[in-house]
XYZ file of C-alpha atoms in Angstrom:
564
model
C -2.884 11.808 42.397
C -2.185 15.313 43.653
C -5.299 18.099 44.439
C -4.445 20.986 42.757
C -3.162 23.665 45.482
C -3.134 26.416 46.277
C -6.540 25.918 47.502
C -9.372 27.912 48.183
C -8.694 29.123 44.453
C -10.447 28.423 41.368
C -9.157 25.422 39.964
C -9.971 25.640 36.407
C -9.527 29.295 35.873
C -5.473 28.477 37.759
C -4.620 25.919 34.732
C -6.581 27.608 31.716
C -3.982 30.867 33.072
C -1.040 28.704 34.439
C -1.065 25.949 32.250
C 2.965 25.740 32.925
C 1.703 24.957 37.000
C 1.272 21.264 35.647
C 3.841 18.941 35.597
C 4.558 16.274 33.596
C 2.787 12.830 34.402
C 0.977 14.034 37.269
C -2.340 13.335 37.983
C -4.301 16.083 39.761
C -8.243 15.973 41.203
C -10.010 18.841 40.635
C -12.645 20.247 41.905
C -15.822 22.496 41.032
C -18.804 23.555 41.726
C -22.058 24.374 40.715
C -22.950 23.302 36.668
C -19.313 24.054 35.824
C -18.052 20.210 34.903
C -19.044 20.212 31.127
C -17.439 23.402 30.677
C -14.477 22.959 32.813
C -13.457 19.654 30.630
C -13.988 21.486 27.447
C -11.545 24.818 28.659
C -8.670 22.311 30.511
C -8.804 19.403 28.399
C -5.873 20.735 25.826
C -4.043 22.171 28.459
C -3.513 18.411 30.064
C -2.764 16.320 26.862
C -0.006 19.502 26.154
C 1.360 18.743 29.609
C 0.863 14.713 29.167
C -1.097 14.757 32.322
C -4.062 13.163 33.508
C -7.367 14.532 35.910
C -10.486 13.500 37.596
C -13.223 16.351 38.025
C -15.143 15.724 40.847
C -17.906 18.165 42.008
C -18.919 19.818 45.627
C -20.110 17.006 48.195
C -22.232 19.330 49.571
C -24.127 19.962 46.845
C -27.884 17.682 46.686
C -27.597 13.603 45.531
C -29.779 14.289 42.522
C -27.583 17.347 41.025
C -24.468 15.269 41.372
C -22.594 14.344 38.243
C -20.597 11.087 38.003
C -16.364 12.272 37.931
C -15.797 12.852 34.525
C -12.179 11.432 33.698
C -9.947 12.792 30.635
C -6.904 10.548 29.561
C -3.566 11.203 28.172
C -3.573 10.978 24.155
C -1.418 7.609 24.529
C -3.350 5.899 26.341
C -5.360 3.937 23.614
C -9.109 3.472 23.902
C -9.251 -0.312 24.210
C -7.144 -0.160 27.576
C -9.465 2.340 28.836
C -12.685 0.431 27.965
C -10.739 -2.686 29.560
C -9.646 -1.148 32.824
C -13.513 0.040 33.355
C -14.782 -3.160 32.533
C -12.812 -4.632 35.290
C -14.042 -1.620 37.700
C -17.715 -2.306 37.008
C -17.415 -6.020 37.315
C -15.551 -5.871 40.208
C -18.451 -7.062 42.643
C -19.904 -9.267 40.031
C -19.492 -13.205 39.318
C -20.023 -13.428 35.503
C -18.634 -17.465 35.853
C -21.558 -18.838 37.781
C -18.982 -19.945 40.075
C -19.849 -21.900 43.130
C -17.265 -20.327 45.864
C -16.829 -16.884 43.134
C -14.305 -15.062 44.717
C -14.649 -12.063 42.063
C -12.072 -12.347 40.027
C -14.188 -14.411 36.925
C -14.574 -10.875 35.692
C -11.078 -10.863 34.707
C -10.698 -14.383 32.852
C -14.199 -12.364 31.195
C -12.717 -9.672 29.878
C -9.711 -11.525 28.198
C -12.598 -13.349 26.480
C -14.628 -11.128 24.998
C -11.894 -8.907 23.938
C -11.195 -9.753 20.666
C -9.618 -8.950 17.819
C -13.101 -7.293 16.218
C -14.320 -5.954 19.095
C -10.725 -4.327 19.960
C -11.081 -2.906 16.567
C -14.457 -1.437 17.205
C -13.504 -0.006 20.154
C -10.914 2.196 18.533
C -13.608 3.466 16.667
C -14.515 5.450 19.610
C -14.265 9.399 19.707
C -13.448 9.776 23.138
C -12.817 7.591 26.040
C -15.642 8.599 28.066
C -17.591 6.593 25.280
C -15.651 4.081 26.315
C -16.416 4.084 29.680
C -19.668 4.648 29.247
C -19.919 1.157 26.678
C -18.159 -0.455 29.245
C -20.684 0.331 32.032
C -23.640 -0.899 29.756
C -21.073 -4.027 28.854
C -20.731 -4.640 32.443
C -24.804 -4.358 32.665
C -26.090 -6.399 30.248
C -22.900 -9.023 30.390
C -23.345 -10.583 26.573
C -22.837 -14.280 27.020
C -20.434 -14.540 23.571
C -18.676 -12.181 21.382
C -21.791 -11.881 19.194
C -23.618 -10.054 21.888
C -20.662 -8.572 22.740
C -20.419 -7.154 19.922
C -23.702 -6.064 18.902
C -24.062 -3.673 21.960
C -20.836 -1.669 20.486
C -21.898 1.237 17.769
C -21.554 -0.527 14.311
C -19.013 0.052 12.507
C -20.286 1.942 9.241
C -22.557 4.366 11.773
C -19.216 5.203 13.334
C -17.176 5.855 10.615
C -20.506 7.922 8.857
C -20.789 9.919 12.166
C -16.797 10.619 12.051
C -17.536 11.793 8.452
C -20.189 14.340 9.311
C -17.723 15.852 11.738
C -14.971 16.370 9.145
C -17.189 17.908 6.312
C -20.068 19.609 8.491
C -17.534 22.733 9.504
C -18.944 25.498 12.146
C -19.863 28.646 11.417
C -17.010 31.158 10.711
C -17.538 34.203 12.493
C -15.109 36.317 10.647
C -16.232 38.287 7.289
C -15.513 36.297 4.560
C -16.733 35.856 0.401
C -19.925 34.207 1.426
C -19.470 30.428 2.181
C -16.233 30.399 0.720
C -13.748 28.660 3.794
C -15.921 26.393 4.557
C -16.633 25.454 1.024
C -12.805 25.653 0.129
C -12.397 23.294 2.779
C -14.708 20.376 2.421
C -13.869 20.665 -1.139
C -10.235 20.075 -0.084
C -11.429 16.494 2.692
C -13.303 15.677 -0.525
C -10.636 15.522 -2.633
C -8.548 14.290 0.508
C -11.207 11.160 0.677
C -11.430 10.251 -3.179
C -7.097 10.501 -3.818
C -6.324 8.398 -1.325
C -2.875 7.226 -1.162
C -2.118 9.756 -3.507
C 0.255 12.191 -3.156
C -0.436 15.917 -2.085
C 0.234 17.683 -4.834
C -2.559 15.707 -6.947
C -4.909 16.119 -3.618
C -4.532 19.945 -4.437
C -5.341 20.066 -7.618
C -8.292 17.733 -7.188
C -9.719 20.226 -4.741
C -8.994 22.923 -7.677
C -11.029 21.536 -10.112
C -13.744 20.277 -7.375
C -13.624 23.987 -6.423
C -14.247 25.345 -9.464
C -16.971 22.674 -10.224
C -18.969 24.428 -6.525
C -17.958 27.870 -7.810
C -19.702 27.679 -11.363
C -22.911 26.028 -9.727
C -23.908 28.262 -7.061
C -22.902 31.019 -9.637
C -20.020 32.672 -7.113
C -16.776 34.756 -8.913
C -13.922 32.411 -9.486
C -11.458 33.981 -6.905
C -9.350 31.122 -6.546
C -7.605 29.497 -3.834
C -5.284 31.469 -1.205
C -1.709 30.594 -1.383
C 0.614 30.812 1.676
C -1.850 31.557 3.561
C -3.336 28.270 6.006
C -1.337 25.200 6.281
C -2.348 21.792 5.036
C -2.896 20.375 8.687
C -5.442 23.610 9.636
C -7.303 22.865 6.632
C -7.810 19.113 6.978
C -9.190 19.396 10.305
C -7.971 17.504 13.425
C -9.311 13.714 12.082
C -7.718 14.279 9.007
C -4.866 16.012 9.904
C -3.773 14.217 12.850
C -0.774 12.399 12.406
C 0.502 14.886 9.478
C 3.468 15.569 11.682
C 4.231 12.124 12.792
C 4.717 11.283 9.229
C 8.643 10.639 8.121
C 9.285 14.286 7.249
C 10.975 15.017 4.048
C 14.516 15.744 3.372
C 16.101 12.786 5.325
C 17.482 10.914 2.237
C 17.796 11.684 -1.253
C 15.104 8.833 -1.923
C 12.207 10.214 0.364
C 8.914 9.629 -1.031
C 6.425 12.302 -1.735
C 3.945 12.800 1.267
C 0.580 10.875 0.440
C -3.313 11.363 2.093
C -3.419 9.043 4.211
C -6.732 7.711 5.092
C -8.778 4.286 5.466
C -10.815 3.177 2.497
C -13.590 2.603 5.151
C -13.363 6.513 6.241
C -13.142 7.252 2.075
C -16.587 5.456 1.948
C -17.840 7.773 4.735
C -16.929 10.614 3.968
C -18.322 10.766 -0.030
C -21.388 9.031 1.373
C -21.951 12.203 3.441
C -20.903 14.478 0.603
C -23.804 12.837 -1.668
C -26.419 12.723 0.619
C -25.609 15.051 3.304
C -25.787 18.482 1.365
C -28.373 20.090 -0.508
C -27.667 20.177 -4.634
C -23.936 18.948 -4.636
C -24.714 16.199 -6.684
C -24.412 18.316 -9.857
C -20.859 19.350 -8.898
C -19.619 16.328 -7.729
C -20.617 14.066 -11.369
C -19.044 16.819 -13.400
C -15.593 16.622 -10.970
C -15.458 13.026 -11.237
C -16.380 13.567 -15.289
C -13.344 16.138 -15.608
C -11.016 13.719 -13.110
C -11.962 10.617 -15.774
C -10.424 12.715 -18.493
C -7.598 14.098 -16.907
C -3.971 13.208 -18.468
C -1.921 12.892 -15.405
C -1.815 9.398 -13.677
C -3.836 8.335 -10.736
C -6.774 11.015 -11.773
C -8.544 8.100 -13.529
C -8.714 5.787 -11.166
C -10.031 8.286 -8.471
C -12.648 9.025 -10.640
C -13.208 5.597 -10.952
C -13.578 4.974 -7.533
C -15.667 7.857 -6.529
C -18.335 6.914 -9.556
C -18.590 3.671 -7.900
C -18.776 4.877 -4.061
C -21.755 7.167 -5.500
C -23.247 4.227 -7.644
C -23.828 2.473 -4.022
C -26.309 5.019 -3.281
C -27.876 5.896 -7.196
C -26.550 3.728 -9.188
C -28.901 4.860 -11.956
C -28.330 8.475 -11.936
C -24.398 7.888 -11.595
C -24.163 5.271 -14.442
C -26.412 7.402 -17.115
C -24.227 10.639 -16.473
C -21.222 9.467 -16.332
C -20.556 5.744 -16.419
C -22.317 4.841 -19.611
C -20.449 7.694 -21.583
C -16.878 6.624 -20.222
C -17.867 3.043 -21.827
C -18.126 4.081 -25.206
C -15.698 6.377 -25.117
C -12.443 6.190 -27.852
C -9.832 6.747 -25.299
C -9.004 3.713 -23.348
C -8.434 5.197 -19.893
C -11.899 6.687 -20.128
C -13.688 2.879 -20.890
C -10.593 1.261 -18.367
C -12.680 3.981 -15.654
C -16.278 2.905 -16.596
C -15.408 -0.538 -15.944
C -13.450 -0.401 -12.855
C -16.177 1.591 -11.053
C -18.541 -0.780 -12.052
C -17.036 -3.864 -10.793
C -16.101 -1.635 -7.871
C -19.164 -0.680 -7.170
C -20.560 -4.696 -7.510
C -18.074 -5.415 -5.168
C -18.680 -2.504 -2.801
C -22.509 -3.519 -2.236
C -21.573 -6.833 -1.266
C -19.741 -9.644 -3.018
C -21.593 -12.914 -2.297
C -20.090 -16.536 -3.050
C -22.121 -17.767 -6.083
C -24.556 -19.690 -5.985
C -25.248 -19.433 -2.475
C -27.466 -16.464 -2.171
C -29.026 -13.717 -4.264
C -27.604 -10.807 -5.484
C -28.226 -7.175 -3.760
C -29.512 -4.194 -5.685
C -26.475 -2.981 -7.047
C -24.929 -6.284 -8.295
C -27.744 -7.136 -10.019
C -28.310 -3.341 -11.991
C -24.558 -3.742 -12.582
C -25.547 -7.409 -14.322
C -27.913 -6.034 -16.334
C -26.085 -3.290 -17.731
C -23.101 -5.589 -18.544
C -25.334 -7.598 -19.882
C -26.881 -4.960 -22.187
C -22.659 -3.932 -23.109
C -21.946 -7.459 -24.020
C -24.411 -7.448 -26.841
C -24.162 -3.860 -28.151
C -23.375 -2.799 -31.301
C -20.470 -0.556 -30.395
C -16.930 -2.202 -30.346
C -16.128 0.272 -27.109
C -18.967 -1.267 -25.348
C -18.080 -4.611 -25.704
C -14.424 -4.205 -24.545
C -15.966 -2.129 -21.498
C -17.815 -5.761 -21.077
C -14.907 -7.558 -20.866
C -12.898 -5.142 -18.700
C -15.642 -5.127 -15.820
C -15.096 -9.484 -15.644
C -11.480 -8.943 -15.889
C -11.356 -6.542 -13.250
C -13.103 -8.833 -10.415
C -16.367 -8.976 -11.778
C -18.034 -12.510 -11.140
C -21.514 -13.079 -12.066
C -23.606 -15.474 -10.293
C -24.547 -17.299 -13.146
C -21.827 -19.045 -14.732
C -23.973 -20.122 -18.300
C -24.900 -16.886 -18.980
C -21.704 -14.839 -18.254
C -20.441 -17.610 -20.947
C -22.673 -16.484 -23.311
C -22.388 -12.358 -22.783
C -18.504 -12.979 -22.942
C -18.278 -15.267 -26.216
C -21.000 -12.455 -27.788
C -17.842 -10.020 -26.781
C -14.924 -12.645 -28.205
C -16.861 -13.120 -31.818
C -16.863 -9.494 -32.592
C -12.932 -8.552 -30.604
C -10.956 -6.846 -32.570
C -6.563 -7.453 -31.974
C -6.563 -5.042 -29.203
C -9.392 -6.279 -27.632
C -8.781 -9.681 -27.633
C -6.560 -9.271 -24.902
C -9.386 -7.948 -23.054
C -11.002 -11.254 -23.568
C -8.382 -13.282 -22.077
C -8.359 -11.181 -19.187
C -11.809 -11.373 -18.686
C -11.327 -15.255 -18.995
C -8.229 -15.775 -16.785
C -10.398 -13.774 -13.622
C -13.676 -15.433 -14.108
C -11.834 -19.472 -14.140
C -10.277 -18.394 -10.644
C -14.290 -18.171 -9.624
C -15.782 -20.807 -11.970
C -13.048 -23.406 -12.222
C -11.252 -25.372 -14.558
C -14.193 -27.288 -16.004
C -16.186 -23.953 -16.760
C -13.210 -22.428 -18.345
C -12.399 -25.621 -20.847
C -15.793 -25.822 -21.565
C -16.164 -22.321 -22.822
C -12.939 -22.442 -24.809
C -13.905 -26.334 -26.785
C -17.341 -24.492 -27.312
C -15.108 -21.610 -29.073
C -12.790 -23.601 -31.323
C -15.841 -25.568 -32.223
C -16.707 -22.317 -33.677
C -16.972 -21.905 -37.577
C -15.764 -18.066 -36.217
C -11.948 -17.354 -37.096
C -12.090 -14.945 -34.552
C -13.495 -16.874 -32.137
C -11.051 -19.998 -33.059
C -8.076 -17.253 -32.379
C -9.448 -16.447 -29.194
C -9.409 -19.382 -27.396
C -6.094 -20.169 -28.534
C -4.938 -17.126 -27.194
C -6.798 -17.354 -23.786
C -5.895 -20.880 -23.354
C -2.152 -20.110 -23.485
C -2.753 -17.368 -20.984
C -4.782 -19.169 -18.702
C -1.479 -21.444 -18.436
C 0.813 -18.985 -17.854
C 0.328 -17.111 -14.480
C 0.969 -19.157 -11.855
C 2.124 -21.734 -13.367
C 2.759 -23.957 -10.868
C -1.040 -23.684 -10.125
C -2.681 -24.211 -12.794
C -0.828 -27.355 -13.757
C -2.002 -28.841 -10.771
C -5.627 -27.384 -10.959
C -5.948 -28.764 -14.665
C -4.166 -32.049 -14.071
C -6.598 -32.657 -11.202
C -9.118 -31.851 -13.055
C -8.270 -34.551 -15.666
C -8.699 -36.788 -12.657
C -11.686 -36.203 -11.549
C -13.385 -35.985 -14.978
C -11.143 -38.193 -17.386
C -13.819 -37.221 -20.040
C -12.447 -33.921 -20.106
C -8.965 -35.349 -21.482
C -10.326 -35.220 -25.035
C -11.415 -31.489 -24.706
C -7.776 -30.470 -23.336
C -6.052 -32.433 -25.612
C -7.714 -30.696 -28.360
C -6.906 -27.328 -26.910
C -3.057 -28.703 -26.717
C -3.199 -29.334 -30.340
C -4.088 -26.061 -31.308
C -1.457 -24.154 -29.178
C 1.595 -26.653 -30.237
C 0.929 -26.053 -33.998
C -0.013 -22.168 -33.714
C 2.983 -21.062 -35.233
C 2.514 -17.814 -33.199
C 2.498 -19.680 -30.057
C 4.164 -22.877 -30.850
C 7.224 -22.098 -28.649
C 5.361 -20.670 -25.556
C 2.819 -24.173 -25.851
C 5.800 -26.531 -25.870
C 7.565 -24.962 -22.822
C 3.666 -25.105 -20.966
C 3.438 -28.905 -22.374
C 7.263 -29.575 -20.476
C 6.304 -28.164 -17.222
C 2.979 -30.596 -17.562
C 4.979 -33.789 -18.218
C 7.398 -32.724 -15.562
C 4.415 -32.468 -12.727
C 2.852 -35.501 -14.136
C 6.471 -37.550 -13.848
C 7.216 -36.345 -9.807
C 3.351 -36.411 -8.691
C 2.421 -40.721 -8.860
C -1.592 -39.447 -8.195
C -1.301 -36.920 -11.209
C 0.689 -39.874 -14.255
C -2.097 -41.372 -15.190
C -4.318 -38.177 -16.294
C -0.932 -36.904 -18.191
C 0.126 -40.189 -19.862
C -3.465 -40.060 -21.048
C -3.443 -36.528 -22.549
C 0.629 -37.399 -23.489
C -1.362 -40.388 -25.712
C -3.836 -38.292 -27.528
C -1.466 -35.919 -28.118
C 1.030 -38.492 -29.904
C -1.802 -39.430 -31.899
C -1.369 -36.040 -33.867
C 1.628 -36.921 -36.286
C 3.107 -33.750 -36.269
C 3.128 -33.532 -32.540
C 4.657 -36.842 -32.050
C 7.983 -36.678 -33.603
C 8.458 -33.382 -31.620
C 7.058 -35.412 -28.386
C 9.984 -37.831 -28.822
C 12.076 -35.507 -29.077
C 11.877 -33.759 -26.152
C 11.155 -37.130 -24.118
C 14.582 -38.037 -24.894
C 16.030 -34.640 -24.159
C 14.333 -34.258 -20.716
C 16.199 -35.564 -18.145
C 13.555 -35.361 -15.368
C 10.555 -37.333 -17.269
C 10.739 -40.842 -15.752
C 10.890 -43.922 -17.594
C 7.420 -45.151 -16.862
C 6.045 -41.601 -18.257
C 7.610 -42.238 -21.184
């Protein structure tokens, strides 16, 4: 540490003038008098982190103990907040014993620290704004001294308060003080961290034009002349703000290779969430604005605009999921363009998911889960063919309800009325929900189809059963042959389903190749030949399927002998 010299000058007003007087990874103390510490951080602060120096403000010793001000202590931008929070948790547990230890010669604060420092609390740490939060955590840490991680934690700011309160600071800009058209800046730029939030990992171009539109949307509600967006005139960094903005320059700049990628908004989904959490509830009449952006975004022709919409409808559904799903939700799922239904359905799953996916079976669902069940519910059963195949895209896309009975019912009310394009929908909606069900649930459902005096229904599950074989393959031969295992009543059921795949003469050749790679983890797995040669035996049964059985027993040099 160095005191800043020459002295008997003012300190502060020497570096805010002379910022070139620091040098380079020097610390300096400085001092001050009077109420001057808040306002001497604030007017140094930059001129430090420029010079990649660090300083302690301390004030007059001769001023009274009650008006004195603990040092207030600014770091250099690399040093990251969880060493600072450590390094003070050390300092205020220096003259503590946090082991109980019978000849505690102080240094059980250490072994402490490596403790509770974990992986989540490291991570909420970083959170942080600044690191006199940290240092100020660390002091109440250091207080209180949490006996586990779970206290630990729960004295740190939660994570979804700081990421909200990070969010407020990006989209609740100060005043301007220049003449301007109205509100226009600061609307032109939340409408750009908007658009910034909702095209995440999208590129910049598509970022722009989202703001366009978004702009537009604000300009026709609060009835202001369109006057359009200044070109040339501030630079992307300047108008995402310092959170936003941050690393813009650290990014690999383009021009390096003939292959660069296209710079992207970069920004965590957990910040995305934030952010158009405060834009819906933060501002007074936006709503309006925002449904018909996301409405417009839905029908836009370029790719990517879809599924931002998508995402943004289901962000928003979190909060009103009623208001959000009659505007613009329930009129993407009947819609005759694809892409528009393909939206509805990912933002509700998304949103399903969002308010907090729960293993089934093992609790009860939250609000919006259970509104999105009952309007996929109502979709199952509706007349319209667009609202059916919305049905089936929201349990192909992650959906799981927790009632496995009645999501076979809704879906095989959806599978009797597909059309051929749809069907595929069906089997997509059939391969995601047996991940979450199981085997059993899935065989089940398809026997219960072919049953079915329905043609379409029969075609169905011949077509979803071949699917559900395909990808991986490696699992689901083991999955299904262990399932025969553990249920050998189920044999009949799959050899049924066999029978109808191997004779299909649309899917005959894809079913035989399945059957081989069956027999050929039945023949190298001893605990799984007995549940094959059982279904191999029903299967031979079939006359048609025998001869070809032989055939390719004799041809397959990896089937063993006692398979056979």
């Amino acid at each position: 540490m160095e005191i800043v010299m020459p002295p008997g000058l003012d300190d502060v007003r020497l570096i805010r003038e002379q910022p070139d007087f620091l040098e380079k990874g020097v610390g300096y103390i400085i001092k001050v008098g009077g109420r001057q510490v808040r306002s001497a951080v604030r007017s140094i602060e930059a001129a430090f982190h420029e010079n990649e120096c660090s300083g302690v403000i301390i004030r007059d010793t001769e001023e009274s103990e009650a008006s004195l001000h603990r040092a207030e202590v600014f770091h250099h931008s690399s040093v990251s907040r969880v060493e600072v929070f450590r390094q003070h948790l050390l300092y205020y547990l220096r003259e503590k014993c946090v082991g109980n230890c019978i000849d505690c010669d102080r240094s059980c604060g250490r072994a402490y620290t490596v403790q509770m420092i974990t992986p989540e609390v490291s991570r909420l740490i970083d959170l942080l704004t600044r690191p006199g939060e940290c240092v100020l955590h660390a002091e109440t840490i250091a207080r209180e001294l949490p006996a586990d991680a779970h206290g630990f934690v729960a004295l740190l700011p939660s994570e979804n308060k700081r990421y909200r309160d990070k969010a407020r600071q990006i989209l609740l800009l100060p005043d301007d003080k220049e003449p301007v058209f109205q509100n226009r800046p600061a609307q032109h730029r939340r409408a750009l961290r908007i658009a910034y939030a909702v095209f995440a990992g999208q590129s910049m171009a598509r970022v722009s034009e989202g703001a366009g539109l978004l702009l537009g949307k604000l300009d026709r509600l609060f009835n202001e002349p369109a006057i359009g967006r200044p070109a040339l005139l501030n630079d992307m960094p300047a108008l995402l703000g310092q959170e936003l903005g941050a690393d813009w320059h650290d990014r690999a700049t383009e021009g390096e290779s003939p292959h660069t990628k296209a710079r992207v908004a970069h920004i965590k989904p957990e910040m995305v969430r934030a952010i158009l959490d405060v834009a819906w509830n933060d501002f007074d009449n936006t709503r309006p604005a925002l449904i018909e952006w996301i409405d417009e975004l839905a029908a836009h022709p370029a790719p990517g605009f879809s599924n931002c919409a998508a995402v943004a409808a289901a962000i928003f559904a979190t909060h009103d999921f009623e208001q959000v799903y009659e505007e613009v939700i329930r009129r993407w799922a009947r819609d005759r363009r694809r892409g528009r239904r393909k939206a509805a359905a990912a933002a509700m799953a998304s949103a399903a998911n969002l308010d907090g996916a729960v293993p089934i079976g093992l609790t009860v669902s939250s609000q919006v889960r259970a509104d999105v069940g009952k309007k996929l519910e109502w979709l199952a059963h509706s007349r319209s063919a667009f609202e059916r195949d919305t049905a089936a895209m929201v349990w192909g896309m992650g959906y799981t309800p927790r009632h496995p009975f009645q999501t076979a019912r809704a879906l095989t009310a959806v599978a009797a009325n597909a059309n051929a394009s749809s069907i595929w929908t069906v089997t997509d909606a059939i391969d995601n929900l047996s991940r979450k069900y199981g085997s059993a649930w899935t065989i089940n459902v398809l026997s219960w189809w072919l049953e079915s005096d329905g043609v379409t229904l029969r075609a169905g599950a011949t077509l979803a059963f071949l699917n559900w074989l395909e990808e991986p393959l490696t699992e689901r031969v083991d999955q299904l042959v262990a399932l025969l295992e553990a249920q050998p009543s189920m044999v009949d059921r799959v050899a049924t389903l066999w029978r109808v795949v191997l004779l299909d003469p649309g899917c005959s050749v894809a079913a035989w190749r399945r059957l081989a790679a069956w027999l050929r983890s039945g023949a190298s797995d001893a605990r799984l030949r007995e549940p094959v040669r059982a279904l191999a035996m029903r299967l031979a049964a079939e006359p048609a399927i025998r001869s070809r059985l032989n055939y390719w027993l004799s041809k397959a040099p990896t089937t063993s002998t006692s398979l056979a």
